[in-house]
Coordinates of C-alpha atoms and ligand atoms in Angstrom, one line a residue:
M1 CA 0.2 0.5 0.4
R2 CA 1.2 3.3 -0.6
V3 CA 1.1 5.4 2.4
L4 CA 1.3 9.1 2.9
V5 CA 2.8 10.7 6.1
V6 CA 2.1 14.6 6.8
G7 CA 4.7 16.8 8.6
N8 CA 8.4 17.3 9.1
G9 CA 10.0 16.6 12.0
G10 CA 11.7 14.2 13.9
R11 CA 8.3 12.8 15.3
E12 CA 7.8 11.9 11.4
H13 CA 11.0 10.9 10.6
A14 CA 10.3 7.9 13.2
L15 CA 6.5 7.0 11.8
A16 CA 7.7 6.8 8.5
W17 CA 10.7 4.5 9.9
K18 CA 8.3 1.9 11.3
L19 CA 6.2 2.1 8.2
A20 CA 8.8 0.9 5.5
Q21 CA 9.7 -1.7 8.2
S22 CA 5.4 -2.8 6.8
E23 CA 5.3 -6.2 5.0
L24 CA 2.2 -4.2 3.8
V25 CA 4.1 -0.5 2.5
S26 CA 5.0 -0.6 -0.9
E27 CA 6.0 2.9 -0.8
I28 CA 6.0 6.2 1.8
L29 CA 5.0 9.7 0.5
I30 CA 5.8 12.5 3.1
A31 CA 4.3 16.2 3.1
P32 CA 6.7 17.6 3.3
G33 CA 9.8 15.6 5.2
N34 CA 12.4 16.9 6.3
A35 CA 16.4 15.4 4.6
G36 CA 15.5 12.2 7.1
T37 CA 12.5 11.0 5.7
A38 CA 14.0 11.6 1.8
A39 CA 15.7 8.7 2.7
V40 CA 12.7 5.8 3.3
G41 CA 10.7 7.7 1.4
E42 CA 9.5 10.4 -1.5
N43 CA 9.3 14.3 -0.4
V44 CA 6.0 16.2 -1.3
P45 CA 7.5 19.8 -1.1
M46 CA 3.6 20.5 0.6
D47 CA 3.1 22.1 4.3
A48 CA 1.5 20.1 7.1
E49 CA -1.7 22.7 7.4
D50 CA -2.7 22.7 3.6
V51 CA -5.0 20.7 3.6
D52 CA -6.5 21.3 0.3
G53 CA -3.1 20.6 -1.2
L54 CA -2.8 17.1 0.9
L55 CA -6.2 16.0 -0.6
E56 CA -5.6 16.7 -3.7
L57 CA -2.0 14.7 -3.6
A58 CA -3.7 11.2 -1.8
L59 CA -6.1 11.2 -5.0
D60 CA -3.9 12.3 -7.5
R61 CA -1.2 9.4 -6.3
E62 CA -3.6 6.6 -5.1
V63 CA -2.8 7.1 -1.7
D64 CA -4.1 3.8 0.2
L65 CA -4.0 5.6 3.7
T66 CA -2.6 8.8 5.4
I67 CA -1.7 9.2 8.8
V68 CA -0.9 12.2 9.9
G69 CA 1.5 13.4 12.5
P70 CA 1.3 17.4 13.8
E71 CA -1.7 18.4 15.7
A72 CA -2.8 21.7 13.0
P73 CA -3.9 19.7 10.3
M74 CA -6.8 17.9 12.5
V75 CA -8.7 20.7 13.9
A76 CA -8.6 21.9 10.7
G77 CA -10.9 19.1 9.7
I78 CA -8.0 17.4 7.7
A79 CA -9.6 13.7 8.4
D80 CA -13.3 14.8 7.5
R81 CA -12.2 15.8 3.8
F82 CA -10.2 13.1 3.4
A83 CA -13.4 10.4 4.9
D84 CA -15.7 12.6 2.5
A85 CA -13.6 12.1 -1.2
G86 CA -13.5 8.2 0.0
L87 CA -9.7 8.4 1.8
K88 CA -8.3 6.5 4.6
I89 CA -6.7 8.7 7.0
F90 CA -5.4 7.8 10.8
A91 CA -6.3 11.4 12.6
P92 CA -9.6 12.5 14.5
T93 CA -12.1 13.9 12.9
A94 CA -11.9 17.3 13.2
S95 CA -15.1 17.4 16.7
A96 CA -13.0 14.9 18.4
A97 CA -9.7 17.1 18.1
Q98 CA -11.1 19.2 19.8
L99 CA -9.7 17.8 22.8
E100 CA -6.6 19.0 21.7
G101 CA -7.8 22.2 20.2
S102 CA -10.2 23.6 22.7
K103 CA -9.3 23.3 26.0
S104 CA -12.2 24.3 27.8
W105 CA -13.8 21.5 25.0
A106 CA -11.7 18.7 26.8
K107 CA -12.2 20.4 30.7
D108 CA -16.2 19.3 29.9
V109 CA -15.5 16.5 28.4
M110 CA -13.4 14.7 31.6
S111 CA -15.8 16.8 33.8
K112 CA -18.8 14.4 32.0
A113 CA -16.7 11.5 32.3
G114 CA -15.4 12.0 35.8
V115 CA -11.6 12.0 34.9
R116 CA -9.2 13.9 37.7
T117 CA -8.4 17.5 36.0
A118 CA -7.1 20.8 37.5
Q119 CA -10.6 22.8 38.4
A120 CA -10.2 25.7 35.8
R121 CA -12.7 28.5 35.2
K122 CA -12.9 29.8 31.0
F123 CA -13.0 33.4 31.1
D124 CA -13.4 35.4 27.0
D125 CA -13.3 39.2 29.3
S126 CA -10.1 40.5 31.1
E127 CA -12.0 41.9 33.2
E128 CA -13.7 39.0 34.7
A129 CA -10.7 37.0 34.7
L130 CA -8.4 40.3 36.5
S131 CA -11.1 40.3 39.0
H132 CA -11.3 35.9 39.7
M133 CA -7.3 36.1 39.1
L134 CA -6.9 38.6 42.2
S135 CA -9.2 36.8 44.6
L136 CA -6.9 34.0 44.3
P137 CA -3.1 33.0 46.3
E138 CA -0.5 34.8 44.4
G139 CA 1.2 31.1 42.2
S140 CA -1.8 29.3 43.3
F141 CA -3.0 29.0 39.3
V142 CA -2.0 28.6 36.2
I143 CA -3.3 30.3 32.7
K144 CA -3.5 28.9 29.7
A145 CA -4.3 29.9 26.3
D146 CA -7.5 27.6 24.8
G147 CA -6.4 27.3 21.7
L148 CA -3.6 25.5 19.7
A149 CA -1.1 27.7 20.7
A150 CA 2.5 25.7 19.5
G151 CA 2.4 24.3 23.2
K152 CA 3.7 28.0 24.3
G153 CA -0.1 29.0 25.3
V154 CA 0.5 27.6 29.6
L155 CA 1.7 30.5 31.8
L156 CA 3.0 29.9 35.6
P157 CA 3.3 33.1 37.0
D158 CA 4.6 33.4 40.4
T159 CA 2.7 37.2 41.2
H160 CA -0.2 38.7 40.8
Q161 CA 1.6 41.3 38.1
E162 CA 3.1 38.4 36.0
A163 CA -1.1 37.1 35.9
S164 CA -2.6 39.8 35.2
N165 CA 0.0 40.8 31.9
A166 CA -0.5 37.1 31.3
I167 CA -4.2 37.8 31.0
V168 CA -4.7 41.2 29.4
S169 CA -1.6 40.0 26.9
M170 CA -4.0 36.7 25.6
I171 CA -7.4 38.4 25.7
D172 CA -6.5 42.0 24.7
G173 CA -3.3 41.9 23.4
N174 CA -3.7 38.5 20.9
A175 CA -1.0 37.3 22.3
F176 CA -1.3 34.0 20.7
G177 CA -4.2 35.3 18.0
H178 CA -7.2 33.3 18.2
A179 CA -6.0 30.7 20.4
G180 CA -5.3 33.6 23.4
D181 CA -9.3 35.0 23.1
T182 CA -10.9 32.3 26.1
L183 CA -8.5 31.3 28.2
L184 CA -8.6 29.1 31.5
I185 CA -7.5 29.5 35.2
E186 CA -6.6 26.7 36.1
D187 CA -5.3 25.5 40.0
R188 CA -1.9 25.0 40.2
T189 CA -0.6 20.7 40.7
S190 CA 2.5 19.6 40.8
G191 CA 4.1 15.7 40.8
P192 CA 5.7 14.3 38.2
E193 CA 4.6 14.4 35.0
V194 CA 4.4 11.4 32.5
S195 CA 2.7 11.0 28.8
V196 CA 0.9 8.1 28.4
F197 CA -0.4 7.0 24.7
A198 CA -3.1 4.7 23.1
F199 CA -4.5 3.6 19.6
V200 CA -8.3 4.3 20.4
Q201 CA -10.8 4.0 18.2
G202 CA -14.3 4.4 19.2
E203 CA -14.9 2.9 22.9
H204 CA -11.3 0.2 22.2
V205 CA -8.3 1.7 23.4
S206 CA -5.0 -0.5 22.8
A207 CA -2.7 -1.6 25.4
E208 CA -1.0 2.1 26.2
V209 CA 2.9 3.2 26.8
A210 CA 4.5 5.6 28.5
A211 CA 7.7 8.0 28.4
C212 CA 9.2 11.0 30.0
D213 CA 10.1 14.0 27.6
Y214 CA 12.1 16.9 28.9
K215 CA 10.7 20.9 27.6
R216 CA 13.2 22.8 28.8
V217 CA 16.8 24.4 27.1
N218 CA 19.0 23.3 29.5
D219 CA 20.0 20.6 31.9
G220 CA 18.3 21.1 35.3
D221 CA 15.0 22.2 33.9
E222 CA 16.8 25.6 33.8
G223 CA 15.9 28.0 30.3
P224 CA 12.4 28.6 28.0
N225 CA 10.4 25.7 27.3
T226 CA 11.4 23.8 23.6
G227 CA 9.3 21.2 22.2
G228 CA 10.9 18.5 23.9
M229 CA 14.4 17.8 23.8
G230 CA 15.2 14.2 24.7
A231 CA 12.4 11.5 26.2
Y232 CA 12.9 8.1 27.7
T233 CA 11.3 4.8 28.0
P234 CA 10.1 3.2 30.6
P235 CA 9.5 6.2 32.9
E236 CA 11.4 4.5 36.5
F237 CA 7.9 4.9 38.5
W238 CA 5.8 3.7 35.8
T239 CA 4.6 0.4 37.2
P240 CA 1.3 -2.3 36.0
K241 CA -0.9 -0.6 38.9
L242 CA 0.0 2.8 37.6
A243 CA -0.5 1.5 33.6
A244 CA -3.9 0.1 35.0
Q245 CA -5.0 2.9 37.1
V246 CA -4.4 5.8 34.2
R247 CA -6.6 2.7 32.0
S248 CA -9.6 2.9 33.3
E249 CA -10.0 6.5 34.9
I250 CA -8.7 8.5 32.0
L251 CA -8.5 6.2 29.0
E252 CA -10.8 4.2 28.6
P253 CA -13.7 6.9 30.1
I254 CA -12.4 9.9 28.1
A255 CA -12.7 7.6 25.1
R256 CA -17.2 6.2 26.0
Q257 CA -17.8 9.7 27.2
M258 CA -16.7 10.8 23.0
A259 CA -18.4 8.0 21.6
V260 CA -21.2 9.1 23.6
D261 CA -21.0 12.6 22.7
G262 CA -21.4 12.1 18.9
S263 CA -17.4 12.7 19.5
S264 CA -16.2 9.7 18.5
Y265 CA -12.3 9.4 19.0
S266 CA -10.4 7.5 16.2
G267 CA -6.2 8.0 16.0
L268 CA -3.6 7.9 18.3
L269 CA -4.0 9.4 21.8
Y270 CA -1.9 11.3 24.2
A271 CA -1.9 12.0 27.9
G272 CA -0.1 15.0 29.1
L273 CA -0.9 13.7 33.6
M274 CA 0.3 14.7 36.7
L275 CA 0.9 12.6 39.4
T276 CA -0.8 14.0 42.0
D277 CA -1.0 13.0 45.8
E278 CA -5.1 12.3 44.7
G279 CA -3.8 10.7 42.5
P280 CA -3.2 11.1 38.3
S281 CA -4.3 13.7 37.2
V282 CA -4.5 15.0 33.5
I283 CA -3.0 18.3 32.1
E284 CA -3.9 18.2 28.5
F285 CA -5.2 16.1 26.2
N286 CA -3.0 15.9 22.5
C287 CA -4.4 14.5 19.8
R288 CA -1.2 13.0 17.9
F289 CA 2.4 11.1 18.7
G290 CA 4.4 13.6 21.2
D291 CA 7.1 14.7 20.1
P292 CA 9.9 13.0 21.1
E293 CA 8.4 11.1 22.7
C294 CA 7.8 9.2 19.4
E295 CA 11.3 8.9 18.2
V296 CA 11.5 6.6 21.3
L297 CA 8.0 4.6 21.3
M298 CA 8.1 3.6 16.9
P299 CA 11.7 1.3 18.1
L300 CA 9.9 0.3 21.5
L301 CA 6.3 -0.5 19.4
E302 CA 6.6 -4.7 18.3
S303 CA 3.4 -4.8 15.8
D304 CA 2.7 -3.5 12.5
L305 CA 2.8 0.3 13.0
A306 CA 1.1 0.0 9.5
E307 CA -1.2 -2.7 10.4
I308 CA -2.2 -0.5 13.1
C309 CA -3.5 1.9 11.5
L310 CA -5.5 1.6 9.0
A311 CA -7.1 -0.5 11.6
T312 CA -7.2 2.2 13.3
A313 CA -8.8 3.8 10.2
E314 CA -11.1 1.4 9.1
G315 CA -12.5 1.1 12.5
R316 CA -11.3 -3.1 13.3
L317 CA -8.5 -1.5 15.9
A318 CA -10.2 -4.2 18.1
E319 CA -9.2 -6.9 16.1
T320 CA -5.7 -5.6 15.8
E321 CA -1.8 -6.4 17.7
V322 CA -0.7 -3.6 19.4
N323 CA 2.4 -4.9 21.1
W324 CA 4.6 -2.5 23.2
G325 CA 8.0 -4.3 23.6
S326 CA 9.5 -4.3 26.7
G327 CA 13.4 -2.9 25.9
A328 CA 14.0 1.0 27.1
H329 CA 14.9 3.4 25.0
V330 CA 16.4 6.9 25.2
C331 CA 16.5 9.7 22.8
V332 CA 18.6 13.1 23.0
V333 CA 18.0 16.2 20.7
M334 CA 20.7 18.0 18.9
T335 CA 19.6 21.7 18.1
S336 CA 20.8 25.0 16.6
G337 CA 22.2 27.0 19.2
G338 CA 20.1 29.7 20.0
Y339 CA 16.8 27.6 19.9
P340 CA 13.8 28.6 21.1
G341 CA 14.8 32.0 20.6
K342 CA 17.0 33.3 17.2
Y343 CA 19.0 31.1 16.0
R344 CA 20.8 30.3 12.1
T345 CA 19.9 27.7 9.9
G346 CA 22.2 26.4 6.5
M347 CA 25.0 25.2 9.6
P348 CA 27.0 21.5 7.6
I349 CA 25.8 18.4 10.3
S350 CA 29.3 16.1 10.0
G351 CA 29.3 12.2 11.4
L352 CA 25.6 10.8 9.8
E353 CA 27.6 8.0 8.0
N354 CA 27.4 6.5 11.2
D355 CA 25.2 3.6 11.6
A356 CA 23.2 5.3 14.9
L357 CA 20.1 5.7 15.1
V358 CA 19.4 9.2 14.1
F359 CA 15.7 10.6 13.4
H360 CA 15.9 13.8 11.2
A361 CA 14.3 16.6 12.4
G362 CA 15.2 20.6 11.2
T363 CA 17.2 19.7 8.1
A364 CA 17.6 19.8 4.3
V365 CA 20.0 19.1 1.5
N366 CA 21.7 22.1 0.1
E367 CA 22.7 23.3 -3.3
S368 CA 25.6 21.0 -2.5
G369 CA 24.0 17.7 -1.5
E370 CA 25.4 19.0 1.8
T371 CA 22.8 17.6 5.1
V372 CA 22.1 21.2 6.8
T373 CA 20.8 22.6 10.0
A374 CA 17.4 23.8 8.5
G375 CA 15.3 24.6 11.8
G376 CA 16.1 24.8 15.9
R377 CA 15.7 21.6 16.6
V378 CA 17.9 19.0 14.0
L379 CA 18.8 15.3 14.6
V380 CA 17.1 13.0 17.7
T381 CA 19.9 10.7 18.7
V382 CA 18.5 7.1 19.5
G383 CA 20.3 4.6 22.3
S384 CA 18.0 1.0 22.7
G385 CA 19.3 -1.1 25.5
K386 CA 17.7 -3.8 28.1
D387 CA 17.6 -0.7 30.9
V388 CA 17.5 3.7 30.7
A389 CA 21.2 3.1 31.4
E390 CA 22.4 0.6 28.6
A391 CA 20.2 3.2 26.3
R392 CA 20.9 6.0 27.7
D393 CA 24.8 5.1 26.8
E394 CA 24.0 5.1 23.6
A395 CA 21.7 7.9 22.6
Y396 CA 24.2 10.1 23.9
S397 CA 27.2 8.0 22.3
A398 CA 25.6 8.5 18.9
A399 CA 24.7 12.4 19.8
G400 CA 28.8 12.6 20.0
E401 CA 29.7 11.3 16.4
I402 CA 27.5 14.1 15.3
S403 CA 28.2 17.9 14.9
F404 CA 27.2 21.4 13.5
D405 CA 27.8 24.9 14.3
G406 CA 26.2 25.9 17.3
Q407 CA 24.8 22.4 18.0
H408 CA 23.4 22.2 21.6
H409 CA 21.6 19.3 24.2
R410 CA 21.2 18.6 26.8
D411 CA 23.6 16.0 29.0
D412 CA 20.7 15.2 31.7
I413 CA 17.9 13.1 29.6
A414 CA 16.9 10.2 31.0
E415 CA 20.1 11.0 34.4
R416 CA 16.9 10.6 37.1
A417 CA 16.4 7.3 35.8
L418 CA 19.2 5.6 36.4
C419 CA 19.1 4.4 40.0
S420 CA 15.1 3.8 39.2
P421 CA 14.5 -0.9 38.5
V422 CA 13.0 -1.3 35.4
A423 CA 9.1 -1.3 35.7
S424 CA 8.5 -3.9 33.8
A425 CA 4.5 -2.2 33.0
Q426 CA 4.7 -2.2 29.4
Ligands
AMP1 P1 0.8 21.8 28.2 O1 1.2 22.7 27.5 O2 -0.3 22.2 28.1 O3 1.8 20.4 28.4 O4 1.5 22.8 29.7 C1 2.8 22.9 30.2 C2 3.5 22.6 31.3 O5 2.9 23.6 32.0 C3 3.2 21.1 31.8 O6 4.2 20.5 31.3 C4 3.4 21.7 32.9 O7 4.5 21.0 33.6 C5 2.5 22.6 33.1 N1 1.5 23.1 34.0 C6 0.6 22.6 32.7 N2 -0.8 22.3 33.4 C7 -1.2 22.3 35.4 C8 -1.1 22.8 35.8 N3 -2.6 23.3 36.1 N4 -0.2 22.2 37.0 C9 0.8 23.3 37.8 N5 1.6 22.9 36.1 C10 0.8 22.8 35.0
LIG2 N1 6.4 16.8 23.8 C1 5.8 17.2 23.3 C2 4.7 17.1 23.3 O1 5.0 17.1 21.5 O2 3.4 17.7 23.2

């Protein structure tokens, strides 16, 4: 079958890499892809948010299955458009994608489903938001843009003054475009964070898997938030008991509620959780694989990704094997110096000829045929092993072989998991 992967990051390279191992897949197109995806398929220069263009491409090239990496085309209704045209697609409908596209919509579903999440109130008027905020103790709440804000829409102000600036800039100042027209003021909770993933189709939830990512740019969780600087699986605290609890208290009730409400889910469900003293609490839902979590989950997945995605698209996920393996995987993201702020691109990359597993994120090929940097997150090295220590050594030794001008990566990815025995939950 001919498969189209939509997106251009490390996540999409990992998906394409895994699809290339499937006997069901004869050809892979990636739109728009990067220098790494060109080695596993054919890159088609088309924006991942150009739903009309993607539909035309899928029809023209007789694509059998489309797999969407990023959230924006899902929220824009790519699944509905493809389904109307009789095309198979692995992505939730626009209605179901509101789970990620609108934080207040997600709160409503969680409330109906009885799923634990921090209490929040929704505002679209800055005066009302300010007055509510001032009634709360400083540092006791977070402020979230309701809509998609490319991972930047959550603010954790420590003072009323910071919070007031945030509210005014979101609602009146358009800091996040329309995503911030409505905002949530939510109780601040604390605890370890974990990303949990499962394939979902209707009420059926596949076997789940957990990973941890690192959002801050520097070691010790210092510096600004990024798209993600590294990840590992399994988390040292992830036990069969916790997995069962997350499944029965969060994943299954959400899938059931969405089916009941007429926004039946189909695709990959990603629950961002905080393990609070009261139990696992939902920080956010996403409708896609995390990036860079996907880069450790694809090497872990033992089952055929193409078969799982096809079965989900055809409504027969319940009869399909989803078997996550048992090893450990660690990935390290190599970024351009200055990311997530300003950075230079076009830097030649050396050391890519080694055998290590390296997924490309922001890379391109220049006129001289050299692979060069083309984004903030440039490359993701992946290590595998019987435990996190072994996997981590491999990921860092791969990163050590690669260089480009201004290269930066964190040195502490998965360090906290080293002293703990590997849990056997997955
Ligand atoms: P998100 O973009 O929703 O993943 O949120 C970004 C980060 O903000 C999360 O990874 C948490 O560290 C933090 N965060 C989100 N919601 C809360 C909350 N209610 N309390 C404390 N921290 C939060
Ligand atoms: N790794 C976090 C995300 O993809 O949203």
